[in-house]
Short mmCIF file of C-alpha atoms in Angstrom, two decimals:
data_model
loop_
_atom_site.label_atom_id
_atom_site.label_comp_id
_atom_site.label_asym_id
_atom_site.label_seq_id
_atom_site.Cartn_x
_atom_site.Cartn_y
_atom_site.Cartn_z
CA UNK A 1 -11.06 -6.42 -0.58
CA UNK A 2 -12.47 -3.87 -2.96
CA UNK A 3 -15.75 -5.85 -3.28
CA UNK A 4 -16.64 -4.87 0.28
CA UNK A 5 -16.16 -1.22 -0.36
CA UNK A 6 -19.38 -0.05 -1.72
CA UNK A 7 -18.84 3.74 -1.88
CA UNK A 8 -16.88 5.66 -4.38
CA UNK A 9 -14.26 8.10 -3.34
CA UNK A 10 -13.98 9.95 -6.60
CA UNK A 11 -16.81 10.59 -9.02
CA UNK A 12 -15.13 10.96 -12.39
CA UNK A 13 -15.53 14.24 -13.98
CA UNK A 14 -14.24 16.02 -17.19
CA UNK A 15 -10.61 16.09 -17.21
CA UNK A 16 -9.23 19.30 -15.63
CA UNK A 17 -6.25 21.03 -17.33
CA UNK A 18 -3.11 20.46 -15.38
CA UNK A 19 -0.87 23.29 -14.62
CA UNK A 20 1.94 23.56 -17.03
CA UNK A 21 5.03 21.53 -16.12
CA UNK A 22 8.38 20.86 -17.78
CA UNK A 23 9.62 18.58 -15.85
CA UNK A 24 18.58 -8.03 -15.11
CA UNK A 25 17.88 -10.41 -13.07
CA UNK A 26 16.37 -13.48 -14.56
CA UNK A 27 13.01 -14.34 -13.09
CA UNK A 28 13.01 -17.73 -11.32
CA UNK A 29 11.65 -20.44 -13.27
CA UNK A 30 9.25 -21.32 -10.50
CA UNK A 31 6.62 -18.70 -11.10
CA UNK A 32 2.96 -19.24 -10.84
CA UNK A 33 0.28 -16.85 -12.10
CA UNK A 34 -2.49 -15.90 -9.99
CA UNK A 35 -5.29 -13.42 -10.48
CA UNK A 36 -6.47 -11.12 -7.74
CA UNK A 37 -10.11 -9.83 -8.45
CA UNK A 38 -10.90 -6.30 -7.60
CA UNK A 39 -14.66 -5.89 -8.09
CA UNK A 40 -16.49 -2.62 -8.69
CA UNK A 41 -20.12 -1.81 -8.35
CA UNK A 42 -20.72 -2.49 -12.05
CA UNK A 43 -17.45 -3.87 -13.40
CA UNK A 44 -14.68 -6.20 -12.54
CA UNK A 45 -10.95 -5.36 -12.78
CA UNK A 46 -8.33 -8.18 -13.09
CA UNK A 47 -5.15 -7.58 -11.54
CA UNK A 48 -2.34 -10.10 -12.55
CA UNK A 49 -0.09 -11.43 -9.74
CA UNK A 50 2.77 -13.77 -9.76
CA UNK A 51 4.52 -15.59 -6.78
CA UNK A 52 7.69 -17.63 -6.37
CA UNK A 53 5.96 -20.92 -5.69
CA UNK A 54 8.62 -22.39 -3.34
CA UNK A 55 10.51 -19.48 -1.69
CA UNK A 56 7.75 -17.14 -1.18
CA UNK A 57 6.17 -17.18 2.40
CA UNK A 58 2.91 -16.16 0.96
CA UNK A 59 2.07 -19.76 -0.22
CA UNK A 60 2.33 -23.18 1.33
CA UNK A 61 3.41 -26.23 -0.65
CA UNK A 62 -0.22 -26.90 -1.66
CA UNK A 63 -0.52 -23.54 -3.13
CA UNK A 64 -2.88 -22.17 -0.42
CA UNK A 65 -2.05 -18.91 1.37
CA UNK A 66 -0.38 -19.03 4.78
CA UNK A 67 -3.43 -17.59 6.39
CA UNK A 68 -5.60 -20.40 4.99
CA UNK A 69 -3.21 -23.06 6.26
CA UNK A 70 -3.59 -21.88 9.91
CA UNK A 71 -6.45 -23.14 12.09
CA UNK A 72 -8.20 -20.05 13.37
CA UNK A 73 -10.52 -20.36 16.39
CA UNK A 74 -14.04 -19.40 16.26
CA UNK A 75 -13.37 -16.65 18.82
CA UNK A 76 -10.52 -15.32 16.63
CA UNK A 77 -12.75 -15.32 13.57
CA UNK A 78 -15.21 -13.20 15.35
CA UNK A 79 -12.54 -10.69 16.43
CA UNK A 80 -11.32 -10.63 12.82
CA UNK A 81 -14.84 -9.85 11.59
CA UNK A 82 -15.25 -7.05 14.12
CA UNK A 83 -11.90 -5.55 13.11
CA UNK A 84 -12.82 -5.72 9.39
CA UNK A 85 -16.36 -4.35 10.00
CA UNK A 86 -14.82 -1.24 11.84
CA UNK A 87 -12.40 -0.80 9.11
CA UNK A 88 -15.01 -0.75 6.45
CA UNK A 89 -17.14 1.57 8.37
CA UNK A 90 -14.26 4.01 8.70
CA UNK A 91 -13.19 3.92 5.06
CA UNK A 92 -16.71 4.27 3.76
CA UNK A 93 -17.21 7.32 5.99
CA UNK A 94 -14.16 9.04 4.88
CA UNK A 95 -14.91 8.07 1.27
CA UNK A 96 -18.23 9.76 1.45
CA UNK A 97 -16.98 13.08 2.93
CA UNK A 98 -14.14 13.26 0.30
CA UNK A 99 -16.56 12.31 -2.47
CA UNK A 100 -18.81 15.31 -1.49
CA UNK A 101 -15.84 17.73 -1.35
CA UNK A 102 -14.13 16.61 -4.62
CA UNK A 103 -16.76 15.44 -6.88
CA UNK A 104 -15.60 17.55 -9.68
CA UNK A 105 -11.76 18.24 -9.03
CA UNK A 106 -9.77 15.11 -9.84
CA UNK A 107 -6.22 16.32 -9.42
CA UNK A 108 -6.97 17.99 -6.09
CA UNK A 109 -8.73 14.83 -4.90
CA UNK A 110 -5.71 12.79 -5.93
CA UNK A 111 -3.40 15.15 -4.07
CA UNK A 112 -5.58 14.70 -0.92
CA UNK A 113 -5.49 10.84 -1.40
CA UNK A 114 -1.73 10.65 -1.91
CA UNK A 115 -0.99 12.81 1.06
CA UNK A 116 -3.06 10.51 3.24
CA UNK A 117 -1.78 7.33 1.55
CA UNK A 118 1.77 7.67 2.91
CA UNK A 119 0.64 7.87 6.55
CA UNK A 120 0.18 4.20 7.47
CA UNK A 121 3.69 3.24 6.49
CA UNK A 122 5.13 5.99 8.55
CA UNK A 123 3.04 4.82 11.44
CA UNK A 124 4.13 1.06 10.88
CA UNK A 125 7.75 2.14 10.86
CA UNK A 126 7.36 4.32 13.98
CA UNK A 127 5.95 1.39 16.09
CA UNK A 128 8.34 -1.14 14.68
CA UNK A 129 11.31 1.19 15.76
CA UNK A 130 9.76 1.44 19.19
CA UNK A 131 9.46 -2.33 19.49
CA UNK A 132 13.00 -2.72 18.34
CA UNK A 133 14.27 -0.13 20.82
CA UNK A 134 12.59 -2.29 23.63
CA UNK A 135 13.95 -5.51 22.23
CA UNK A 136 10.50 -6.84 21.46
CA UNK A 137 10.73 -7.04 17.66
CA UNK A 138 13.58 -6.91 15.12
CA UNK A 139 12.58 -7.68 11.65
CA UNK A 140 14.49 -5.86 8.83
CA UNK A 141 12.26 -7.01 6.00
CA UNK A 142 9.22 -5.15 7.55
CA UNK A 143 11.01 -1.84 7.81
CA UNK A 144 12.55 -2.02 4.26
CA UNK A 145 9.40 -2.99 2.62
CA UNK A 146 7.32 -0.30 4.49
CA UNK A 147 9.83 2.40 3.70
CA UNK A 148 9.68 1.46 0.03
CA UNK A 149 5.98 1.72 0.12
CA UNK A 150 6.25 5.25 1.63
CA UNK A 151 8.81 6.07 -1.05
CA UNK A 152 6.40 5.12 -3.74
CA UNK A 153 3.53 7.08 -2.38
CA UNK A 154 5.74 10.12 -1.91
CA UNK A 155 6.40 9.98 -5.67
CA UNK A 156 2.64 9.75 -6.27
CA UNK A 157 2.22 12.87 -4.36
CA UNK A 158 4.95 14.74 -6.04
CA UNK A 159 3.37 13.82 -9.45
CA UNK A 160 0.01 15.25 -8.19
CA UNK A 161 1.71 18.42 -6.95
CA UNK A 162 3.47 18.88 -10.37
CA UNK A 163 -0.06 18.49 -11.99
CA UNK A 164 -1.25 21.35 -9.83
CA UNK A 165 -3.33 19.38 -7.32
CA UNK A 166 -2.02 21.23 -4.33
CA UNK A 167 -2.74 24.75 -5.82
CA UNK A 168 -5.42 25.71 -3.42
CA UNK A 169 -4.59 26.32 0.36
CA UNK A 170 -7.69 24.52 1.57
CA UNK A 171 -6.78 21.33 -0.08
CA UNK A 172 -3.31 21.49 1.39
CA UNK A 173 -4.82 22.35 4.93
CA UNK A 174 -7.32 19.58 4.68
CA UNK A 175 -4.95 16.76 3.52
CA UNK A 176 -2.25 17.75 6.03
CA UNK A 177 -4.63 17.83 9.06
CA UNK A 178 -6.38 14.54 8.11
CA UNK A 179 -2.87 13.04 7.68
CA UNK A 180 -2.01 14.03 11.36
CA UNK A 181 -5.22 12.45 12.60
CA UNK A 182 -4.70 9.34 10.52
CA UNK A 183 -1.15 9.05 11.83
CA UNK A 184 -2.28 9.01 15.37
CA UNK A 185 -4.92 6.56 14.70
CA UNK A 186 -2.96 4.17 12.72
CA UNK A 187 -0.05 4.12 15.43
CA UNK A 188 -2.65 3.11 18.10
CA UNK A 189 -4.39 0.60 15.85
CA UNK A 190 -1.04 -0.89 14.70
CA UNK A 191 0.13 -1.16 18.42
CA UNK A 192 -3.00 -2.96 19.44
CA UNK A 193 -3.54 -5.21 16.38
CA UNK A 194 -1.18 -5.11 13.36
CA UNK A 195 -3.63 -7.36 11.59
CA UNK A 196 -6.33 -4.74 11.78
CA UNK A 197 -4.11 -1.88 10.73
CA UNK A 198 -2.85 -3.84 7.70
CA UNK A 199 -6.56 -4.66 6.74
CA UNK A 200 -7.41 -1.00 6.98
CA UNK A 201 -4.70 -0.13 4.75
CA UNK A 202 -5.68 -2.82 2.28
CA UNK A 203 -9.14 -1.30 2.21
CA UNK A 204 -7.73 2.13 1.28
CA UNK A 205 -5.39 0.78 -1.30
CA UNK A 206 -8.04 -1.37 -2.94
CA UNK A 207 -10.31 1.67 -3.32
CA UNK A 208 -7.38 3.76 -4.55
CA UNK A 209 -6.88 1.21 -7.38
CA UNK A 210 -10.68 1.36 -8.21
CA UNK A 211 -10.42 5.21 -8.21
CA UNK A 212 -7.59 5.40 -10.68
CA UNK A 213 -9.01 2.69 -12.88
CA UNK A 214 -12.19 4.67 -13.30
CA UNK A 215 -10.32 7.79 -14.01
CA UNK A 216 -8.25 6.04 -16.72
CA UNK A 217 -11.21 4.52 -18.40
CA UNK A 218 -13.05 7.76 -18.37
CA UNK A 219 -10.35 10.12 -19.53
CA UNK A 220 -7.81 7.90 -21.21
CA UNK A 221 -7.95 9.24 -24.62
CA UNK A 222 -7.33 12.78 -23.34
CA UNK A 223 -4.53 11.72 -20.99
CA UNK A 224 -2.72 10.10 -23.98
CA UNK A 225 -2.35 13.53 -25.59
CA UNK A 226 -0.48 15.02 -22.57
CA UNK A 227 3.06 14.85 -21.67
CA UNK A 228 4.19 13.00 -18.39
CA UNK A 229 5.53 15.01 -15.54
CA UNK A 230 9.35 14.91 -15.23
CA UNK A 231 9.20 13.47 -11.75
CA UNK A 232 7.24 10.43 -13.04
CA UNK A 233 9.68 9.89 -15.78
CA UNK A 234 12.54 9.96 -13.36
CA UNK A 235 10.85 7.66 -10.78
CA UNK A 236 9.56 5.06 -13.10
CA UNK A 237 12.42 4.88 -15.64
CA UNK A 238 15.50 5.73 -13.65
CA UNK A 239 18.71 3.73 -13.11
CA UNK A 240 18.03 2.94 -9.50
CA UNK A 241 14.85 0.90 -9.18
CA UNK A 242 15.64 -0.97 -6.00
CA UNK A 243 13.06 0.63 -3.86
CA UNK A 244 10.50 0.38 -6.72
CA UNK A 245 10.92 -3.36 -6.65
CA UNK A 246 11.07 -3.63 -2.96
CA UNK A 247 7.46 -2.58 -2.23
CA UNK A 248 6.14 -5.15 -4.73
CA UNK A 249 6.39 -8.24 -2.53
CA UNK A 250 4.33 -10.44 -4.94
CA UNK A 251 6.90 -9.99 -7.70
CA UNK A 252 10.36 -10.96 -8.23
CA UNK A 253 12.76 -7.95 -8.65
CA UNK A 254 13.03 -6.57 -12.25
CA UNK A 255 9.94 -8.25 -13.40
CA UNK A 256 8.12 -4.95 -13.80
CA UNK A 257 9.56 -2.18 -15.79
CA UNK A 258 7.00 0.63 -16.71
CA UNK A 259 7.04 2.74 -19.85
CA UNK A 260 6.31 6.37 -19.54
CA UNK A 261 5.39 8.17 -22.82
CA UNK A 262 2.53 10.25 -21.81
CA UNK A 263 0.27 11.00 -18.89
CA UNK A 264 -1.90 8.00 -19.46
CA UNK A 265 1.11 5.82 -18.80
CA UNK A 266 1.69 7.71 -15.53
CA UNK A 267 -1.75 7.04 -14.35
CA UNK A 268 -1.76 3.34 -15.40
CA UNK A 269 1.42 2.84 -13.40
CA UNK A 270 0.07 4.71 -10.38
CA UNK A 271 -3.01 2.45 -10.48
CA UNK A 272 -0.90 -0.65 -10.79
CA UNK A 273 1.27 0.45 -7.85
CA UNK A 274 -1.97 0.67 -5.67
CA UNK A 275 -2.82 -2.91 -6.70
CA UNK A 276 0.77 -4.02 -5.38
CA UNK A 277 0.26 -2.07 -2.13
CA UNK A 278 -3.10 -3.99 -1.74
CA UNK A 279 -1.54 -7.30 -2.20
CA UNK A 280 1.36 -6.48 0.16
CA UNK A 281 -1.07 -5.27 2.88
CA UNK A 282 -3.14 -8.54 2.40
CA UNK A 283 -0.03 -10.70 2.87
CA UNK A 284 0.96 -8.67 6.04
CA UNK A 285 -2.20 -9.71 7.79
CA UNK A 286 -0.64 -13.11 8.43
CA UNK A 287 1.80 -12.67 11.25
CA UNK A 288 5.43 -13.06 10.09
CA UNK A 289 4.35 -13.42 6.49
CA UNK A 290 6.21 -10.49 5.00
CA UNK A 291 9.56 -10.94 3.24
CA UNK A 292 11.58 -8.59 1.13
CA UNK A 293 11.38 -9.54 -2.59
CA UNK A 294 15.35 -9.00 -2.86
CA UNK A 295 15.68 -11.76 -0.22
CA UNK A 296 14.31 -14.63 -2.43
CA UNK A 297 17.40 -15.05 -4.53
CA UNK A 298 20.08 -14.94 -1.70
CA UNK A 299 19.47 -17.33 1.27
CA UNK A 300 22.26 -15.54 3.18
CA UNK A 301 19.83 -12.62 3.52
CA UNK A 302 17.58 -14.64 5.74
CA UNK A 303 19.67 -14.33 8.77
CA UNK A 304 19.55 -10.59 8.35
CA UNK A 305 15.80 -10.56 8.43
CA UNK A 306 15.49 -13.01 11.38
CA UNK A 307 13.84 -11.59 14.39
CA UNK A 308 15.26 -11.68 17.97
CA UNK A 309 11.93 -11.15 19.70
CA UNK A 310 8.77 -12.12 17.91
CA UNK A 311 5.33 -10.63 19.02
CA UNK A 312 2.17 -9.38 17.54
CA UNK A 313 0.83 -6.10 19.12
CA UNK A 314 2.08 -4.34 22.24
CA UNK A 315 0.03 -6.53 24.67
CA UNK A 316 1.72 -9.62 23.29
CA UNK A 317 5.16 -7.90 23.28
CA UNK A 318 4.82 -6.89 27.02
CA UNK A 319 3.67 -10.39 27.96
CA UNK A 320 6.55 -12.07 26.16
CA UNK A 321 9.25 -9.55 27.59
CA UNK A 322 8.35 -10.51 31.15
CA UNK A 323 7.92 -14.28 30.56
CA UNK A 324 11.22 -16.26 30.96
CA UNK A 325 12.49 -17.94 27.73
CA UNK A 326 12.80 -21.71 28.54
CA UNK A 327 15.80 -21.99 26.16
CA UNK A 328 17.65 -19.29 28.13
CA UNK A 329 16.81 -20.46 31.62
CA UNK A 330 18.62 -23.81 31.26
#
């Protein structure tokens, strides 16, 4: 999706000096490599991807994605096109504004980005909890994965704070108020069309990948000379990496274990995290497609993730809640 984003959120500048800071499972044999292409204005970046070929809901038996295997009506295709056009317009508009404000302050820019990046996952969980309370939707995997995504983005934010990205009050004020507006917008969007909300998040995550990739390529040598923040070392190399594996739904658990030796490694892993978010958001656009990566190995977990009432969007939920279930009427 990055190919459709033509604007640049962050113009790379000289590396600012950060504030001082002090601080197995065996992978299944049925793995298939797939490359997802994230294209920039002038360069292409390849992100390696791997899926369990049989147990993953992201692929059908012939190797096509679940979305490709579904016959979509011409009307629905037009709706999807409109949704994606609106998302691209919104994303490009925000990109241009932030690019103007943060063209020469990388860490402050990253702080704003990461403050905003957590918001969609909060919004998704809020709506899913509401649906569950009404008996419309109960799917444990969605809540688990979205929480893990928010946990990952929170640590990105902590890293940027330790690097001094939140030093100026204006940056904190701007990021937090944008986040409030973004939360309300995403809740409404997700309630009406989860597909549209997930696509919007995919656009944001795709651009975040490009942003960090540009920064790494421009400042890589300087970053390699700097020590990593302690919060990054603890998060990426700690003993409990369950939530780290959980948000990477295109990978089997324990298949990615980062090394953190310097600041360069930190930004490389943040960039790779954004690519994983992008792939998860793309998978979510096919209704019912998301599954916890930890549930692949244990079939018993499927019953925990089963839904009691399946619906897509609040209109569909209300419609199905007042429609008698033929299986229960007998």
